[in-house]
Structures are given as C-alpha cells and as structure tokens.
Coordinates of C-alpha atoms in Angstrom, one line a residue:
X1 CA -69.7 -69.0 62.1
X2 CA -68.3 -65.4 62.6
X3 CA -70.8 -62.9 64.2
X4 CA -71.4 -59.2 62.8
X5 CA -72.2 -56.8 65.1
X6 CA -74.5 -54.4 64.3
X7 CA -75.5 -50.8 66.0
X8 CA -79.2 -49.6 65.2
X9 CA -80.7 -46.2 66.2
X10 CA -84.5 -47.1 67.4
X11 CA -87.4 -44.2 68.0
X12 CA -90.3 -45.3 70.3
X13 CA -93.5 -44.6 72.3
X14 CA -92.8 -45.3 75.8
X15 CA -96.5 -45.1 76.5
X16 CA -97.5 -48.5 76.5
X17 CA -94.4 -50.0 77.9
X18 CA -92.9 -50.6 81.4
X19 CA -89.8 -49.2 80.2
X20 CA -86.8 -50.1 77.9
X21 CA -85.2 -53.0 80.0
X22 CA -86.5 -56.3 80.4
X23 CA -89.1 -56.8 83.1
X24 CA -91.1 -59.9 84.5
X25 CA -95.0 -59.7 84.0
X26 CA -94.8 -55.7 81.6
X27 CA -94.2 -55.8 78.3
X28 CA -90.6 -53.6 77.3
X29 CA -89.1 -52.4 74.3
X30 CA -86.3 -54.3 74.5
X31 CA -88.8 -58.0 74.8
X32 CA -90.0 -56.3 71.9
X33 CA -87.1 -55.7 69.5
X34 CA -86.1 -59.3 70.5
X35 CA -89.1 -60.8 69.8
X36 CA -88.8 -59.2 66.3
X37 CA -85.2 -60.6 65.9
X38 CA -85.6 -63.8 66.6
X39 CA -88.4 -64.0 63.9
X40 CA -85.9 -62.8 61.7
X41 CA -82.7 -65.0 62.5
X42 CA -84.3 -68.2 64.1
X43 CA -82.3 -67.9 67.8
X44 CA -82.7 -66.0 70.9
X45 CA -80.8 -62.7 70.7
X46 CA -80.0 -60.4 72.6
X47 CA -79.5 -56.6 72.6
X48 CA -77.7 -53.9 74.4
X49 CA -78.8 -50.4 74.7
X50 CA -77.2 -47.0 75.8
X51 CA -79.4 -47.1 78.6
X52 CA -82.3 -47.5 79.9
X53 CA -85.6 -45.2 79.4
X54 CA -88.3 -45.7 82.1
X55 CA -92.0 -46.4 81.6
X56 CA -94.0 -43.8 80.2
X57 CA -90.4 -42.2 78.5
X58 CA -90.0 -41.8 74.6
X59 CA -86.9 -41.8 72.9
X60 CA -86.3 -40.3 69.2
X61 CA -82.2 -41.5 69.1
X62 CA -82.0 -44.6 71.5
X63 CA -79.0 -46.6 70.2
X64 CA -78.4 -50.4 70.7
X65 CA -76.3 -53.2 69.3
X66 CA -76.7 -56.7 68.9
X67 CA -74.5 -59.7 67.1
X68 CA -75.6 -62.1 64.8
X69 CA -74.2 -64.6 62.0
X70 CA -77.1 -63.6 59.5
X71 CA -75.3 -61.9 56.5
X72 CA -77.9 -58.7 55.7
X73 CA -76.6 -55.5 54.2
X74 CA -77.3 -53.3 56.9
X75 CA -79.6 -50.7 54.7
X76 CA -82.5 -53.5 55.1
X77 CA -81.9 -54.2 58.5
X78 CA -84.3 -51.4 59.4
X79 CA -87.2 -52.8 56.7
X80 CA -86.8 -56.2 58.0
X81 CA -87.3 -55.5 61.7
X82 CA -90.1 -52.8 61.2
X83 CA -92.2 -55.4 59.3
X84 CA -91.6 -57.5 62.7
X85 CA -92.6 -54.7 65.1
X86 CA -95.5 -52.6 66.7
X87 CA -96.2 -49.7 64.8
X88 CA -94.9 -47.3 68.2
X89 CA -91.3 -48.7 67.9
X90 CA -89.5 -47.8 64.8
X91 CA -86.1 -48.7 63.6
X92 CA -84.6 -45.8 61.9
X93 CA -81.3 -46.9 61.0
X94 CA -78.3 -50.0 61.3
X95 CA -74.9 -49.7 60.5
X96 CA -72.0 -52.7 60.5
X97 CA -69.8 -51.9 63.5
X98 CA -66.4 -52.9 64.9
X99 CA -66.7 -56.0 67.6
X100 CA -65.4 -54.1 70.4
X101 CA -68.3 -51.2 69.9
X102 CA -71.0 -51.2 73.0
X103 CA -74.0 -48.8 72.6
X104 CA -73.6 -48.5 76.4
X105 CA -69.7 -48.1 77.3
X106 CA -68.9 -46.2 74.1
X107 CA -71.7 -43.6 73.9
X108 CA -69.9 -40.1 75.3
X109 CA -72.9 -38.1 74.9
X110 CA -77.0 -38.0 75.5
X111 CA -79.4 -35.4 74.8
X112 CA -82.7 -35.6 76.9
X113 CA -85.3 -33.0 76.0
X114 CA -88.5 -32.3 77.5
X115 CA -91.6 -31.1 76.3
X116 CA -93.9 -28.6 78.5
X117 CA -97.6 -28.0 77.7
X118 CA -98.1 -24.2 79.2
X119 CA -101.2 -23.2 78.9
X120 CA -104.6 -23.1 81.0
X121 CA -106.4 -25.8 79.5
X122 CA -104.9 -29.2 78.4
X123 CA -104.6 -30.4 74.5
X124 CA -105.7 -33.3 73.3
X125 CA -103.1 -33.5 70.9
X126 CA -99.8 -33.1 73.2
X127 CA -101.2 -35.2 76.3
X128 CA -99.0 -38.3 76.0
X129 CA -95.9 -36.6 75.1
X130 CA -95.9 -33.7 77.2
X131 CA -96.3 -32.1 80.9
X132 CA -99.9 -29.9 80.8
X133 CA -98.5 -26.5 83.1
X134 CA -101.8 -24.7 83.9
X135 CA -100.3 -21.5 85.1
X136 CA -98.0 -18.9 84.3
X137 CA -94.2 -19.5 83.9
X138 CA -91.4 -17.2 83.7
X139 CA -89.0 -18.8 81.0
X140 CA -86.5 -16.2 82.4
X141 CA -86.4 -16.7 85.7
X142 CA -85.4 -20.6 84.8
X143 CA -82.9 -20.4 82.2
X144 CA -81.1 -18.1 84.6
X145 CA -81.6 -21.1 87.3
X146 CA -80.0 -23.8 84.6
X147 CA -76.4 -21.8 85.3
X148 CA -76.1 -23.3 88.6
X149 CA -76.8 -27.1 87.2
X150 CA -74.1 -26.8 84.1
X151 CA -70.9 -28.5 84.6
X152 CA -68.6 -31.2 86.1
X153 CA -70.9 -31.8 89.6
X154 CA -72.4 -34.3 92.0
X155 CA -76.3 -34.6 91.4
X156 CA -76.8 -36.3 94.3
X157 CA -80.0 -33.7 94.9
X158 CA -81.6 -34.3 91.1
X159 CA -81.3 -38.2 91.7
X160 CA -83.6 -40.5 92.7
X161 CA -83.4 -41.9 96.0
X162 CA -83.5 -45.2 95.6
X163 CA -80.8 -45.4 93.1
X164 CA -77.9 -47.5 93.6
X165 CA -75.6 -46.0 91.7
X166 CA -72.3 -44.4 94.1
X167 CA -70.7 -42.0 92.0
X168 CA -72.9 -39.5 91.4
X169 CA -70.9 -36.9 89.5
X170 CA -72.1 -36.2 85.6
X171 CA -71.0 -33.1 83.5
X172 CA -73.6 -31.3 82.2
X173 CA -72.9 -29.9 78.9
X174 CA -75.9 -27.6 78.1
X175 CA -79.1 -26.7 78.9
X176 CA -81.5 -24.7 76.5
X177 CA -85.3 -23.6 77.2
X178 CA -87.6 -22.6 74.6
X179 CA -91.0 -22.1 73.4
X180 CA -91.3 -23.7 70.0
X181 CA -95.1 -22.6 69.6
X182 CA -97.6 -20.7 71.7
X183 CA -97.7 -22.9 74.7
X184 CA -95.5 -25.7 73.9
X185 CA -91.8 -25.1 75.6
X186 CA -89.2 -27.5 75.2
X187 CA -86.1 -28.0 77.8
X188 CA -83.2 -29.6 76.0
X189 CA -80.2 -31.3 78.4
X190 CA -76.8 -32.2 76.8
X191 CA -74.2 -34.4 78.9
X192 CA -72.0 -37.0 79.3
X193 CA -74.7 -39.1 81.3
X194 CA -78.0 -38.3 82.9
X195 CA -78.3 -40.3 86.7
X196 CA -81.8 -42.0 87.6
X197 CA -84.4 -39.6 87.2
X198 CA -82.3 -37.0 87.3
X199 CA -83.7 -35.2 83.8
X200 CA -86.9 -35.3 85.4
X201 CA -86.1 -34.1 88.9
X202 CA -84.2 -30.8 86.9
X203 CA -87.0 -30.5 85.0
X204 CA -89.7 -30.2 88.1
X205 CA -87.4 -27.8 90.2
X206 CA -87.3 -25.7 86.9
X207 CA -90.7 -25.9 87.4
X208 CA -90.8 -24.3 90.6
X209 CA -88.7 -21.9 89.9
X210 CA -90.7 -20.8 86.5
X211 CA -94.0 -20.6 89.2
X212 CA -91.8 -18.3 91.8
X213 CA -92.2 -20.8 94.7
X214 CA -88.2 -21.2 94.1
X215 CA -85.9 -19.2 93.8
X216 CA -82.6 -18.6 91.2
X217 CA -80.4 -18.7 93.9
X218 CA -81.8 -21.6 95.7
X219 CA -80.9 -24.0 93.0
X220 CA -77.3 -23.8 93.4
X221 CA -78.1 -24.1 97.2
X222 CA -80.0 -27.4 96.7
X223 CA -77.0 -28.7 94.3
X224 CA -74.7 -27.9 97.3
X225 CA -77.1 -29.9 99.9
X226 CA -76.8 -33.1 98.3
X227 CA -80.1 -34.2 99.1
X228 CA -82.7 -35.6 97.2
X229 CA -85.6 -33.9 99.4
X230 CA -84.8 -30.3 98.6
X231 CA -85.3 -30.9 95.1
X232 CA -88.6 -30.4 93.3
X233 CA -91.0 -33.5 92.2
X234 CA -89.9 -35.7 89.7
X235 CA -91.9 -34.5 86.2
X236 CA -93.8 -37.0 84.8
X237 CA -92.5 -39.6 82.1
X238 CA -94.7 -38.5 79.4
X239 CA -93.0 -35.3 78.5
X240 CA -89.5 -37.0 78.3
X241 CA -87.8 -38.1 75.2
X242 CA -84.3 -39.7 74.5
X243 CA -83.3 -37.5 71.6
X244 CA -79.7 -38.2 70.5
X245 CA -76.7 -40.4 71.5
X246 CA -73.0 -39.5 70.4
X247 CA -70.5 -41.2 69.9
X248 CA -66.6 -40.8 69.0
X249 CA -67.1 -41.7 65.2
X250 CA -70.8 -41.1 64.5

C-alpha cells in the first residue's frame, strides 16, 4: 500500500521529559508522539524531527515527519493525535508532503529564543520557562557583544565539549535582545543551525557580559580561541524554546 508522508509542527513542555530523542529508562517526546500514533494506525511508527531539544528545553515550532498508509485528511491529523497525547505536548498543525521532504535535511532555518527573568526576587509564574537573573543587567552592553557572534563562523567556543560533531561552522543570521515586560527579557537567535548547546552557551556569556564581569570586546576574542573553556556557563534548559523552523516552501 502506498505511504503518505506527512510533516507536523508540534509545541511542547520540555519540563518533564529527558529530551526530544529517544532514550532508554526517561520518558521523550518523541516515545511520546509514537506511542500516540501507533494508537491511531495499529503499527510501530516512527518519526523524524528537525533536531533534537534537550531535557528541560521547550519548543513552540519543532517540526517532524512521519509516513504512514492511513488515508486522513491532514486538517484532523492534529485532533486525532492530541486526543492521544499528554496535555504538555500539542500538535498544532499537519500538512501532506512530497516523499523526498525530511524535517531534518530540508529545514534551512531555526529560531531559538530565550527567555530571562531579571529581577531580584524570582516569580512563581515564569520559573519553568525562564532563567531567574537576580542582579542588574545592562541590555546594552550585550547587544553590542552579539556583533561579534553574527555570521558565517566556527563556534567551536559556544559548543559543548563533548560533542561529536567536526565541522563546527554555523551562520548566524540574527540576534535580537529585548525586554518584553518589566523584568522579563527575551534573546531571540536566527540561523542556519544551532551546534550542541551552543544557544545556551551564547546565552550565559551574554550573561556575563550584561553583569560587567565580561567584556564587549572579549567576546570576539573568545570566538577567535576556539575553546570551549573561555566561554561562559551553559544557561539552564528551562529558559529555552525551539520557536520556528523554515523551510524552502513553507
């Protein structure tokens, strides 16, 4: 029987999961969106993502595809798989695609952004999906440090060490910082592919340089060094959020 292959744009809470990728012994998204297809079509199937979000991360745009012989028109794709899932992951949308579409190898853009709590005492309302900064941070001072990390580079300094990735050149498209209400600032990435960690990583040296223990300057410095060291802390996953995935025709 011939297969349709269908692409679905998913928006989760990362919070209770050990990330989007299947894992032995922690519970994922993606065992969860399984699990909720195979009620649905009776067989074991698989899907493929854009990539993969770690524990803890959130997404609002993650993109995956999967094939299957059932013949549903694609508007109640999303009604039949939300009545099969967790009320933290969400199916917002399926389309019919082309056979040779991959949510993975065809995706030519991702937007990461990041969500900072910045004030003295922590809410109880933004403490799962944002970083709590108790001090003082000049907003300035770090979008003038984002110029160094915009373009075609190697981010071998904003990667995690243990990656096994080789080629760690990514074009960074954009980088905006705001404050979208007293307190809560928001630090939006744009690229053509984000290495492990490396939102995070960005996100903590902004960090530093917000708090003055960094300079402007010594973020094009640490680029240059090409070690993971000299870079500030990873931020925590709670604050992070897949947002968008582009591709040529959507």
């Amino acid at each position: 029987m011939q297969l349709s292959r269908i692409k679905c744009k998913v928006s989760y809470d990362g919070g209770n999961y050990g990330g989007f990728q299947l894992q032995d012994n922690v519970m994922s998204i993606q065992q969860r969106i399984e699990e909720a297809l195979q009620g649905i079509v009776k067989v074991p199937t698989r899907i493929y993502a854009s990539g993969r979000t770690d524990a803890g991360v959130h997404a609002r745009g993650q993109v995956f595809h999967f094939d299957t012989s059932l013949r549903i028109p694609e508007e109640r794709w999303p009604l039949a798989l939300n009545a099969q899932l967790p009320d933290d992951i969400v199916i917002l949308e399926a389309t019919h695609v082309p056979s040779q579409f991959h949510a993975r190898f065809d995706a030519i853009e991702k937007t990461y952004r990041y969500c900072l709590w910045n004030r003295r005492l922590p809410d109880v309302f933004t403490r799962k999906y944002a970083w709590h900064i108790p001090y003082s941070l000049d907003i300035g001072l770090m979008r003038e440090a984002t110029r160094s990390l915009i373009g075609e580079q190697d981010f071998t300094s904003f990667c995690a060490a243990r990656a096994v990735v080789k080629n760690k050149i990514r074009h960074v498209y954009e980088i905006e910082i705001h404050e979208e209400s007293p307190g809560q600032i928001w630090l939006t990435f744009r690229g053509n592919g984000f290495l492990y960690n490396m939102v995070r990583i960005m996100v903590g040296t902004l960090i530093q340089v917000g708090s003055g223990k960094v300079a402007v300057e010594r973020v094009q410095e640490i680029l240059e060094a090409k070690d993971r060291r000299l870079a500030g802390m990873t931020a925590p996953p709670e604050g992070l959020f897949l947002w968008n995935v582009k591709y040529e025709h959507s």
